Amino acid sequence: MRKIPFIFLLIIFFSPTLRAKDKLKKKQRPNIIFILTDDQPYDYLGVTGNPYLKTPNIDKLANEGVLMTNAHVVSPICMPSRTSILLSQYERTHHVDFNSGTAVSEKAWANAYPMVLRKNGYFTGYIGKNHTPVGDGAYISGVLEKSFDYFMAGHRHLGFYPKDRHKIFNDCKADTQVEILEEVSKDFLESNEFRLNRATNFIKERPKEKPFFLNICFNLPHGASTSTMKMKPTDPATYRTLYRDIDIELDSLYVARKDIVSPKLPKDVLRSENRQKGYYYSDNPSDCKERYIRQLQACTGIDQLVGQVRDMLKKEHLDKNTIIVYMSDHGLFMGQQGLYGKALLYERCTRIPLIIYNPADKIGRKDHRNDALVESIDLGTTFLSWAGITAPSTYQGKDISQVYKDKSLSVRDHSYTENLWSTQFGNPRCESVQNKEWKYIRYYKNENFGAQKKYQIMDKFHIKETDMLYAVHEGDIATYYDYLTASFSEPAVYEELYHISKDRAEVDNLVHDKRYAKVLDELRQVWKQKVHQAYKEDYTNVVPWTYKTTQRVKDAKYSYLKQD
C-alpha cells in the first residue's frame, strides 16, 4: 500500500482550519464609510469653533474619534481635489482638472481605492456627487456606473433639488439633496432588499458576508446647491427657517468689493475682475450673509444625516465594526480680505475638517485632537491599510492609520498644495509648502485672456456661456501640459511667507522681513523638492476629454442606439 506523505496529511488536516481563519479574517475586516462634503472650510462645524453652527452629531463623532487639525487638500478646487483623493495622487501626477482637456484613463482608474477594495472582496457603494471624469467620453463613458456594486450618483453638480438634474434619483421620496442621500444611504445599509433603482441594479441586496465601503459624496454647502435653494413649503424646516432668527455677522476680515483699497494680491496676479459670476454674492454684505445662512443650514442638514447613518449602523448591528471618515474636498473664501471662491492656497481654501472615528480604537481624553500634517491623498492609502491591502505603487499618499491616534507619530514635515486651474477666470498658478509653523506660497505670471472680454463677445454673438467659457478644446491640452512643468524653471512673480502658528488667517506677509530670510530660503528649497516629487509623466494615465471627443462619443452612442 502506498504511504501518504506526512506533510500531505498535515495539509489536509489543517487546511479547513486555515480556510476558517482566512474567512474569519475577511469577516473581521472593517466596514468603512467615507463622507465627503463640498466647499466646507475648516471652521464650518461646531467642534471647530463656528459661533453659530449646530452640528451635534459631527461634534460627537470628533469627540469620540479624532479631529485632525492640520489636514490640507493637495488641490483646492473640486475636480482635481476629488480625483486626487480617489487616486491618492497629486494633480501633477494624475493630470486632470477643469482646464486639462483630459479624463482619467481606465488603466489609471483600475488603481483607484474603490476599485482595489472591490477587487479584494469589499462590497462598494457610491452615492451623491461624482466630479471625476473617467474613461473615453468622461461622464458619459459609463465606467463609474460599472465600477461599484451600488452606484446612485450624479455627474457634476447635483443642485439642491437633484431630481431636477439627475433622473437616477427619481425613485427617492425626498426632493432635497441631503434627504435624498440619507434615503439612499438607508437603502444601502439596511438588511432588506434594495428598494431604489440604481445604475447597477442586478444586485438585489448587500451581501452580509462581505465588508463594505460606502462613499457618501455631497454637493453641499457648495454654491451650485445653496444658490438653488428655494425655501419651498415642502422643504424641511432646516432649510427654510433655521438661523434666520438670530443676528448673523460676517467674518471680521470680510471686505466688500467697493471697500477694497489695497488688494490682498497684486491685480496682475489675481485678476479678480474676471471672476466667475457665481461668486458675485461675495461683493456685498447682504448677499454674502444670505449665502452664509444657506451654507449653515446645509451643514446642519449634513449633520442630521451623520446622526441618521450612525443610528442605522446601530440598528443593523454594524456600528462595532464600521469606521467613519468625514472630510471636505476644500474650503472657500466668502469675502475675507476681499477674496472670493477657491483655487487659492491660503488656509481658508486648503485647510479642511478631517474626522476619523474607529470604534475599535481606545482614544484617551487628550487624544481626540491631532495636529499631524495630513494631506487629502493620504486617505486612499489609509483605507487600504485598514482593509489589510497593500497600496499600489502609483499612490503618493501616506498611511495614517496609526498616526491619527498617536501624537508621537508623523508621516511628513511639510505638506504641499498646488493650483493649476489658471484660466480666463483670473486665478493664478501657484504652489505652497508648509510645516506647523510657517507657510510659503509662490505665484506665476497670469496672462490668460480674460472672461470679461469673452462675456462681451458672447453677448454680441449670442453664444452660450457653457460653449464660450467652459468648453475645452485640443489646444487647451497643450497649455495645461506646459503648466505641469513650467514652474520647474519659471521664476515666481510674487511670493508670500506667513507665520501660520501665530497668523492662521494669513494677514501679514513676512516675505520681505529680513528676520525670516533663513526660514524663507529653507522653504524655497522644500518647495523645489516637493514640486518635482509631485510630478509624474505618464500619458497613458489620461485620455483626451474635449468638446470634440465628447461629441464623438455621443454620436457613437446615438448611432448604436439607432441601429439597435
Coordinates of C-alpha atoms in Angstrom, one line a residue:
M1 CA 0.0 0.0 0.0
R2 CA 1.3 3.4 -1.0
K3 CA 2.0 5.6 2.0
I4 CA 0.6 9.1 2.1
P5 CA 3.3 11.7 2.9
F6 CA 3.1 13.1 6.4
I7 CA 3.2 16.6 5.1
F8 CA 0.2 16.0 2.9
L9 CA -1.8 14.7 5.8
L10 CA -0.9 17.9 7.7
I11 CA -2.2 20.0 4.9
I12 CA -5.5 18.0 4.7
F13 CA -5.8 18.3 8.5
F14 CA -5.1 22.0 8.8
S15 CA -6.4 23.4 5.6
P16 CA -10.1 23.7 6.8
T17 CA -8.7 25.5 9.9
L18 CA -6.6 27.7 7.7
R19 CA -9.6 28.4 5.5
A20 CA -11.7 29.2 8.5
K21 CA -9.1 31.5 9.9
D22 CA -8.9 33.2 6.5
K23 CA -12.7 33.5 6.4
L24 CA -12.7 34.9 9.9
K25 CA -10.0 37.4 9.0
K26 CA -12.1 38.5 6.0
K27 CA -15.2 38.8 8.1
Q28 CA -13.4 40.9 10.7
R29 CA -12.2 43.4 8.1
P30 CA -13.8 46.7 9.0
N31 CA -16.6 48.4 7.0
I32 CA -15.7 51.9 6.0
I33 CA -18.0 54.9 5.4
F34 CA -16.4 58.0 3.8
I35 CA -18.5 61.2 3.9
L36 CA -17.1 63.9 1.6
T37 CA -18.6 67.4 1.7
D38 CA -18.1 70.2 -0.9
D39 CA -16.6 73.7 -0.2
Q40 CA -16.7 73.2 3.6
P41 CA -14.0 75.3 5.3
Y42 CA -12.4 74.0 8.5
D43 CA -14.5 76.3 10.7
Y44 CA -17.9 75.2 9.3
L45 CA -18.6 72.9 12.3
G46 CA -19.5 73.5 15.9
V47 CA -16.5 71.4 17.0
T48 CA -14.1 73.6 15.0
G49 CA -15.3 76.8 16.6
N50 CA -18.1 78.2 14.4
P51 CA -20.1 80.6 16.6
Y52 CA -23.5 79.9 15.0
L53 CA -23.4 76.4 13.5
K54 CA -25.1 73.5 15.3
T55 CA -23.6 70.1 14.4
P56 CA -24.1 67.9 17.4
N57 CA -23.7 64.6 15.6
I58 CA -20.5 65.5 13.8
D59 CA -19.1 67.1 17.0
K60 CA -19.9 63.8 18.8
L61 CA -18.1 61.9 16.1
A62 CA -15.0 64.1 16.6
N63 CA -15.2 63.8 20.3
E64 CA -15.4 60.0 20.2
G65 CA -12.8 59.7 17.4
V66 CA -10.1 62.1 16.3
L67 CA -10.3 65.6 14.7
M68 CA -7.2 66.2 12.6
T69 CA -6.5 69.9 13.0
N70 CA -3.7 70.2 10.3
A71 CA -5.3 68.4 7.4
H72 CA -5.0 70.0 3.9
V73 CA -6.1 69.2 0.4
V74 CA -3.5 69.0 -2.3
S75 CA -5.6 70.9 -4.8
P76 CA -8.2 73.5 -3.6
I77 CA -10.8 73.0 -6.4
C78 CA -13.4 70.3 -6.8
M79 CA -12.4 68.1 -9.8
P80 CA -8.6 67.8 -9.2
S81 CA -9.1 67.5 -5.5
R82 CA -11.7 64.7 -5.7
T83 CA -9.5 62.9 -8.3
S84 CA -6.5 63.2 -6.1
I85 CA -8.5 61.6 -3.2
L86 CA -9.6 58.7 -5.3
L87 CA -6.2 58.0 -6.9
S88 CA -4.0 59.1 -4.0
Q89 CA -2.0 61.3 -6.3
Y90 CA -1.1 64.9 -6.7
E91 CA -2.6 66.7 -9.7
R92 CA 0.8 66.9 -11.3
T93 CA 0.7 63.1 -11.5
H94 CA -3.0 62.4 -12.4
H95 CA -3.2 65.4 -14.9
V96 CA -6.9 66.0 -14.5
D97 CA -8.5 69.5 -14.0
F98 CA -11.3 71.6 -15.5
N99 CA -8.7 73.1 -17.9
S100 CA -6.7 70.0 -18.7
G101 CA -8.8 68.6 -21.5
T102 CA -8.2 65.1 -20.1
A103 CA -10.1 62.4 -18.1
V104 CA -8.7 59.6 -16.0
S105 CA -7.9 56.5 -18.3
E106 CA -9.4 53.2 -17.4
K107 CA -5.9 51.9 -16.8
A108 CA -5.2 54.6 -14.2
W109 CA -8.7 54.2 -12.7
A110 CA -8.0 50.5 -12.0
N111 CA -5.8 51.7 -9.1
A112 CA -8.4 54.0 -7.6
Y113 CA -9.1 52.9 -4.0
P114 CA -12.7 51.8 -4.6
M115 CA -11.5 49.5 -7.5
V116 CA -8.8 48.0 -5.3
L117 CA -11.2 47.4 -2.4
R118 CA -13.7 45.8 -4.7
K119 CA -11.1 43.6 -6.3
N120 CA -10.1 42.5 -2.8
G121 CA -13.6 41.4 -1.6
Y122 CA -15.3 44.6 -0.5
F123 CA -18.8 45.4 -1.5
T124 CA -18.6 49.0 -2.7
G125 CA -21.1 51.8 -2.9
Y126 CA -21.0 55.3 -4.3
I127 CA -23.8 57.8 -3.7
G128 CA -24.2 61.6 -4.3
K129 CA -21.9 63.7 -6.5
N130 CA -19.2 62.5 -8.8
H131 CA -16.8 65.1 -10.1
T132 CA -14.1 62.8 -11.5
P133 CA -14.2 62.2 -15.3
V134 CA -13.2 58.7 -16.2
G135 CA -12.8 56.9 -19.5
D136 CA -13.4 57.8 -23.1
G137 CA -16.3 60.3 -23.0
A138 CA -15.7 61.0 -19.3
Y139 CA -19.1 61.4 -17.6
I140 CA -20.9 59.6 -20.4
S141 CA -18.4 56.7 -20.6
G142 CA -20.4 54.6 -18.2
V143 CA -17.2 53.5 -16.4
L144 CA -18.1 54.8 -13.0
E145 CA -21.5 53.2 -13.1
K146 CA -19.9 49.8 -13.6
S147 CA -17.1 50.4 -11.1
F148 CA -19.3 50.0 -8.0
D149 CA -21.6 47.3 -6.7
Y150 CA -24.1 50.0 -5.8
F151 CA -24.0 53.3 -7.7
M152 CA -26.5 56.1 -7.2
A153 CA -24.8 59.3 -8.1
G154 CA -25.0 62.3 -10.5
H155 CA -22.1 63.5 -12.5
R156 CA -21.0 67.1 -11.9
H157 CA -23.3 69.2 -9.7
L158 CA -26.4 67.9 -8.0
G159 CA -28.2 71.1 -7.2
F160 CA -30.2 71.5 -4.0
Y161 CA -33.0 69.5 -5.8
P162 CA -31.1 66.7 -7.5
K163 CA -34.1 65.3 -9.3
D164 CA -34.2 68.4 -11.4
R165 CA -30.8 67.4 -12.9
H166 CA -30.4 63.7 -12.5
K167 CA -33.1 61.1 -13.2
I168 CA -31.2 58.4 -11.2
F169 CA -32.7 59.9 -8.0
N170 CA -36.3 59.9 -9.2
D171 CA -37.3 56.8 -7.1
C172 CA -36.5 58.7 -3.9
K173 CA -39.4 60.1 -1.9
A174 CA -37.3 63.1 -0.7
D175 CA -36.6 66.1 -3.0
T176 CA -33.8 67.9 -1.2
Q177 CA -30.2 66.8 -1.6
V178 CA -29.3 65.8 2.0
E179 CA -32.5 63.9 2.5
I180 CA -32.1 62.1 -0.9
L181 CA -28.6 61.0 0.1
E182 CA -30.0 59.9 3.5
E183 CA -32.6 57.8 1.8
V184 CA -30.1 56.2 -0.5
S185 CA -27.7 55.5 2.5
K186 CA -30.6 53.8 4.2
D187 CA -31.2 51.7 1.1
F188 CA -27.6 50.6 1.1
L189 CA -27.2 49.9 4.8
E190 CA -30.4 48.2 5.7
S191 CA -30.6 44.4 5.7
N192 CA -33.6 44.1 3.4
E193 CA -33.6 44.1 -0.4
F194 CA -32.6 47.3 -2.2
R195 CA -35.7 49.4 -2.9
L196 CA -34.3 52.0 -5.2
N197 CA -33.5 51.5 -8.9
R198 CA -29.8 52.2 -9.4
A199 CA -27.3 52.3 -12.3
T200 CA -26.2 48.8 -11.3
N201 CA -29.5 47.1 -10.3
F202 CA -28.6 43.5 -10.9
I203 CA -27.6 43.0 -7.3
K204 CA -30.7 42.7 -5.1
E205 CA -29.1 43.3 -1.7
R206 CA -25.9 43.9 0.1
P207 CA -24.1 40.6 0.9
K208 CA -23.8 40.2 4.6
E209 CA -20.6 38.1 4.4
K210 CA -18.7 40.9 2.8
P211 CA -17.2 44.0 4.4
F212 CA -18.4 47.2 2.6
F213 CA -17.1 50.6 1.6
L214 CA -19.6 53.4 1.1
N215 CA -18.8 56.8 -0.4
I216 CA -21.3 59.4 0.5
C217 CA -20.4 62.5 -1.5
F218 CA -22.2 65.8 -1.1
N219 CA -22.5 68.8 -3.4
L220 CA -23.1 70.9 -0.3
P221 CA -22.5 73.5 1.1
H222 CA -21.3 74.3 -2.4
G223 CA -22.8 77.3 -4.2
A224 CA -24.1 75.2 -7.0
S225 CA -26.5 73.8 -4.5
T226 CA -27.0 76.6 -2.0
S227 CA -27.7 79.1 -4.7
T228 CA -30.6 76.9 -6.0
M229 CA -32.4 76.6 -2.6
K230 CA -35.9 78.0 -3.0
M231 CA -37.3 77.6 0.6
K232 CA -40.3 75.6 -0.8
P233 CA -43.1 74.9 1.6
T234 CA -42.3 71.2 1.2
D235 CA -38.6 71.7 2.2
P236 CA -37.7 70.6 5.7
A237 CA -37.8 73.4 8.2
T238 CA -34.0 73.3 8.5
Y239 CA -33.7 74.9 5.0
R240 CA -36.5 77.4 5.5
T241 CA -36.2 79.0 8.9
L242 CA -33.0 77.8 10.7
Y243 CA -30.5 80.5 11.7
R244 CA -32.9 83.2 10.3
D245 CA -34.0 84.3 13.7
I246 CA -30.5 85.2 15.0
D247 CA -28.1 88.1 14.2
I248 CA -25.5 86.5 11.9
E249 CA -22.3 88.5 11.5
L250 CA -19.9 88.0 8.7
D251 CA -16.2 87.2 9.3
S252 CA -14.3 90.0 10.9
L253 CA -12.0 90.1 7.9
Y254 CA -14.8 90.5 5.4
V255 CA -14.3 93.4 3.0
A256 CA -17.0 94.4 0.5
R257 CA -15.7 94.8 -3.1
K258 CA -16.4 98.5 -3.2
D259 CA -14.3 99.0 0.0
I260 CA -11.2 97.3 -1.2
V261 CA -8.4 99.8 -1.2
S262 CA -5.3 97.6 -1.4
P263 CA -6.0 94.1 -2.8
K264 CA -4.6 91.2 -0.9
L265 CA -2.9 90.0 -4.1
P266 CA -1.5 92.3 -6.9
K267 CA -4.0 92.9 -9.6
D268 CA -1.8 91.3 -12.3
V269 CA -1.6 88.1 -10.1
L270 CA -5.2 87.6 -9.2
R271 CA -7.3 89.2 -12.0
S272 CA -10.5 89.4 -9.9
E273 CA -12.4 91.4 -12.5
N274 CA -12.6 88.1 -14.4
R275 CA -14.0 86.0 -11.6
Q276 CA -16.9 83.6 -12.2
K277 CA -20.3 85.2 -11.8
G278 CA -21.2 82.6 -9.2
Y279 CA -19.0 84.5 -6.7
Y280 CA -20.6 87.9 -7.2
Y281 CA -22.5 87.4 -3.9
S282 CA -19.3 88.0 -2.0
D283 CA -19.2 91.6 -3.3
N284 CA -21.8 92.9 -0.8
P285 CA -22.7 92.1 2.8
S286 CA -26.4 91.3 2.3
D287 CA -25.9 88.8 -0.5
C288 CA -22.9 87.3 1.3
K289 CA -24.9 86.9 4.6
E290 CA -27.8 85.2 2.8
R291 CA -25.4 82.7 1.2
Y292 CA -23.7 82.1 4.6
I293 CA -27.0 81.3 6.2
R294 CA -27.8 78.8 3.5
Q295 CA -24.4 77.2 4.0
L296 CA -25.0 76.9 7.7
Q297 CA -28.4 75.3 7.0
A298 CA -26.8 72.8 4.6
C299 CA -24.1 71.9 7.2
T300 CA -26.8 71.2 9.8
G301 CA -28.7 69.1 7.3
I302 CA -25.5 67.1 6.7
D303 CA -25.1 66.8 10.4
Q304 CA -28.5 65.2 10.7
L305 CA -27.6 62.7 8.0
V306 CA -24.5 61.7 10.0
G307 CA -26.7 61.1 13.0
Q308 CA -29.1 59.0 10.9
V309 CA -26.3 57.0 9.5
R310 CA -24.9 56.2 12.9
D311 CA -28.4 55.2 14.1
M312 CA -28.8 52.9 11.0
L313 CA -25.4 51.2 11.8
K314 CA -26.5 50.5 15.3
K315 CA -29.9 49.2 14.2
E316 CA -28.2 46.8 11.7
H317 CA -25.5 45.8 14.3
L318 CA -22.8 47.3 12.1
D319 CA -21.7 50.0 14.5
K320 CA -19.0 48.0 16.2
N321 CA -17.1 47.3 13.0
T322 CA -17.6 50.4 10.9
I323 CA -15.0 53.1 10.5
I324 CA -16.4 56.6 9.6
V325 CA -14.3 59.3 8.0
Y326 CA -15.6 62.8 7.4
M327 CA -13.8 65.3 5.2
S328 CA -14.3 68.3 2.9
D329 CA -12.8 68.5 -0.6
H330 CA -11.6 72.1 0.1
G331 CA -12.6 75.3 1.7
L332 CA -13.9 78.6 0.3
F333 CA -13.4 82.4 0.6
M334 CA -16.5 84.4 1.4
G335 CA -15.1 87.9 1.1
Q336 CA -12.4 87.5 3.8
Q337 CA -9.7 90.1 3.0
G338 CA -11.7 90.9 -0.2
L339 CA -11.1 87.4 -1.6
Y340 CA -13.7 85.1 -3.1
G341 CA -14.1 81.4 -4.1
K342 CA -11.4 78.8 -4.1
A343 CA -8.2 77.8 -6.1
L344 CA -6.0 80.0 -3.8
L345 CA -3.6 78.4 -1.4
Y346 CA -4.5 80.2 1.8
E347 CA -5.7 78.2 4.8
R348 CA -9.2 79.3 4.1
C349 CA -9.1 77.1 0.9
T350 CA -6.7 74.3 1.8
R351 CA -7.4 73.5 5.4
I352 CA -10.3 71.2 5.8
P353 CA -12.1 69.3 8.7
L354 CA -11.0 65.7 8.8
I355 CA -12.6 63.4 11.4
I356 CA -11.7 59.8 11.8
Y357 CA -13.8 57.5 14.0
N358 CA -12.9 53.9 14.5
P359 CA -15.0 52.0 17.1
A360 CA -12.0 49.7 17.7
D361 CA -9.8 52.5 19.0
K362 CA -9.2 53.3 22.6
I363 CA -8.7 57.0 22.4
G364 CA -7.5 58.8 25.6
R365 CA -9.2 62.0 26.7
K366 CA -6.4 64.2 25.5
D367 CA -6.0 62.4 22.2
H368 CA -9.2 63.5 20.4
R369 CA -7.3 66.3 18.6
N370 CA -4.2 65.7 16.5
D371 CA -2.1 68.3 14.7
A372 CA -0.1 66.0 12.5
L373 CA 0.4 67.3 8.9
V374 CA -2.0 65.3 6.8
E375 CA -2.8 65.5 3.1
S376 CA -6.1 64.5 1.4
I377 CA -4.2 61.9 -0.7
D378 CA -3.4 60.0 2.5
L379 CA -6.9 58.7 2.7
G380 CA -6.8 56.2 -0.1
T381 CA -3.6 54.6 1.3
T382 CA -5.2 54.5 4.8
F383 CA -8.4 53.0 3.6
L384 CA -6.5 50.1 2.0
S385 CA -4.3 49.7 5.2
W386 CA -7.5 49.3 7.3
A387 CA -8.6 46.6 4.9
G388 CA -5.3 44.8 5.1
I389 CA -4.4 45.6 1.4
T390 CA -1.0 46.8 0.1
A391 CA -1.4 50.1 -1.7
P392 CA -0.5 50.3 -5.4
S393 CA 2.9 51.7 -6.2
T394 CA 1.1 54.6 -8.0
Y395 CA -0.1 56.0 -4.7
Q396 CA 1.7 59.1 -3.3
G397 CA -0.3 59.4 -0.1
K398 CA 0.9 58.1 3.3
D399 CA -0.7 55.6 5.6
I400 CA -2.0 57.5 8.6
S401 CA -3.9 54.5 10.2
Q402 CA -1.6 54.8 13.2
V403 CA -0.6 58.4 13.0
Y404 CA -4.1 59.9 13.8
K405 CA -4.3 58.1 17.1
D406 CA -0.7 58.6 18.3
K407 CA 0.5 62.1 18.6
S408 CA 4.2 61.0 18.7
L409 CA 4.0 59.8 15.1
S410 CA 4.1 61.7 11.8
V411 CA 4.4 61.0 8.1
R412 CA 5.8 64.3 6.8
D413 CA 7.5 67.5 8.0
H414 CA 5.9 69.6 5.2
S415 CA 2.7 69.5 3.3
Y416 CA 2.3 70.5 -0.3
T417 CA -0.6 72.1 -2.3
E418 CA -0.9 73.3 -5.9
N419 CA -3.3 75.1 -8.2
L420 CA -3.0 74.6 -11.9
W421 CA -6.5 75.9 -12.7
S422 CA -5.5 79.1 -14.3
T423 CA -7.9 80.2 -17.0
Q424 CA -10.0 83.2 -18.2
F425 CA -11.5 83.4 -14.7
G426 CA -8.4 85.2 -13.4
N427 CA -6.9 82.7 -10.9
P428 CA -3.1 82.3 -11.0
R429 CA -1.0 79.2 -11.0
C430 CA 0.5 78.8 -7.5
E431 CA 2.2 76.3 -5.2
S432 CA 2.7 76.2 -1.4
V433 CA 4.6 74.3 1.2
Q434 CA 4.1 74.5 4.9
N435 CA 5.0 73.0 8.2
K436 CA 3.3 73.5 11.5
E437 CA 5.0 76.9 12.0
W438 CA 5.3 78.5 8.5
K439 CA 3.7 78.6 5.1
Y440 CA 5.3 79.7 1.8
I441 CA 3.3 80.5 -1.4
R442 CA 4.7 81.3 -4.8
Y443 CA 2.7 82.7 -7.8
Y444 CA 3.4 82.7 -11.6
K445 CA 2.6 85.1 -14.4
N446 CA -1.1 85.3 -15.2
E447 CA -1.7 86.4 -18.8
N448 CA -4.8 84.5 -19.7
F449 CA -7.3 86.2 -22.0
G450 CA -10.0 87.4 -19.5
A451 CA -13.6 86.3 -19.1
Q452 CA -14.9 89.9 -19.1
K453 CA -13.8 90.3 -22.8
K454 CA -15.3 86.9 -23.6
Y455 CA -18.6 87.9 -22.0
Q456 CA -18.8 90.9 -24.4
I457 CA -18.3 88.8 -27.5
M458 CA -20.6 86.1 -26.1
D459 CA -23.5 88.6 -25.8
K460 CA -23.0 90.1 -29.2
F461 CA -23.0 86.8 -31.0
H462 CA -25.5 85.0 -28.7
I463 CA -23.0 82.3 -27.8
K464 CA -23.9 80.0 -24.9
E465 CA -21.8 80.6 -21.7
T466 CA -21.0 76.9 -21.5
D467 CA -19.6 77.0 -25.0
M468 CA -17.6 80.2 -24.6
L469 CA -16.3 79.8 -21.1
Y470 CA -16.4 76.1 -20.1
A471 CA -15.8 74.1 -23.3
V472 CA -12.2 72.7 -23.5
H473 CA -10.5 72.2 -26.9
E474 CA -7.5 70.3 -28.0
G475 CA -5.2 73.4 -27.9
D476 CA -6.0 73.7 -24.2
I477 CA -4.4 70.4 -23.5
A478 CA -1.0 71.7 -24.7
T479 CA -1.4 74.8 -22.5
Y480 CA -2.2 72.7 -19.4
Y481 CA 0.7 70.3 -20.0
D482 CA 3.0 73.2 -20.2
Y483 CA 1.7 74.3 -16.8
L484 CA 2.7 70.9 -15.3
T485 CA 6.5 71.6 -15.6
A486 CA 6.7 75.4 -16.3
S487 CA 7.4 76.2 -12.7
F488 CA 10.5 74.0 -12.6
S489 CA 12.3 76.8 -14.4
E490 CA 9.9 79.8 -14.4
P491 CA 10.5 82.5 -11.8
A492 CA 7.9 83.4 -9.3
V493 CA 6.3 86.8 -9.9
Y494 CA 5.0 87.1 -6.3
E495 CA 5.8 85.3 -3.0
E496 CA 4.3 85.1 0.4
L497 CA 5.5 83.9 3.8
Y498 CA 3.2 83.5 6.8
H499 CA 3.8 82.6 10.4
I500 CA 0.7 80.4 10.5
S501 CA 1.2 79.2 14.1
K502 CA 0.6 82.9 15.0
D503 CA -1.3 84.2 12.0
R504 CA -3.7 81.4 10.8
A505 CA -5.7 83.9 8.8
E506 CA -2.5 84.9 6.8
V507 CA -2.9 88.6 7.2
D508 CA 0.8 89.6 7.5
N509 CA 3.0 88.7 4.6
L510 CA 6.6 88.4 6.0
V511 CA 8.4 87.5 2.8
H512 CA 10.4 90.8 2.8
D513 CA 11.1 90.7 6.6
K514 CA 14.9 90.1 6.8
R515 CA 14.5 88.5 10.2
Y516 CA 12.9 85.5 8.5
A517 CA 15.3 85.2 5.5
K518 CA 16.6 81.9 6.6
V519 CA 13.1 80.5 7.0
L520 CA 12.2 81.7 3.5
D521 CA 15.3 80.2 2.0
E522 CA 14.6 76.8 3.7
L523 CA 11.0 76.7 2.5
R524 CA 12.1 77.6 -1.1
Q525 CA 14.3 74.6 -1.0
V526 CA 11.5 72.4 0.3
W527 CA 9.2 73.8 -2.4
K528 CA 11.7 72.9 -5.1
Q529 CA 11.9 69.3 -3.8
K530 CA 8.1 68.9 -3.4
V531 CA 7.1 70.3 -6.8
H532 CA 9.4 67.8 -8.5
Q533 CA 8.2 64.9 -6.4
A534 CA 4.6 65.7 -7.2
Y535 CA 5.2 65.4 -10.9
K536 CA 5.0 62.1 -12.9
E537 CA 4.9 61.9 -16.7
D538 CA 2.7 59.1 -17.9
Y539 CA 0.4 60.0 -20.8
T540 CA -1.4 56.6 -20.6
N541 CA -3.0 57.7 -17.3
V542 CA -5.4 60.0 -19.1
V543 CA -7.5 60.2 -22.3
P544 CA -8.4 63.3 -24.2
W545 CA -11.6 64.9 -23.0
T546 CA -12.7 67.9 -25.0
Y547 CA -15.8 69.3 -26.7
K548 CA -14.8 67.3 -29.8
T549 CA -14.2 63.9 -28.1
T550 CA -17.4 64.3 -26.1
Q551 CA -19.4 64.8 -29.3
R552 CA -17.7 61.8 -30.9
V553 CA -18.7 59.5 -28.0
K554 CA -22.3 60.9 -28.0
D555 CA -22.6 60.4 -31.8
A556 CA -21.3 56.8 -31.5
K557 CA -23.8 56.0 -28.7
Y558 CA -26.6 57.6 -30.6
S559 CA -25.7 55.7 -33.8
Y560 CA -25.6 52.4 -31.8
L561 CA -29.0 53.0 -30.3
K562 CA -30.4 54.0 -33.7
Q563 CA -29.1 50.7 -35.2
D564 CA -30.5 48.8 -32.3

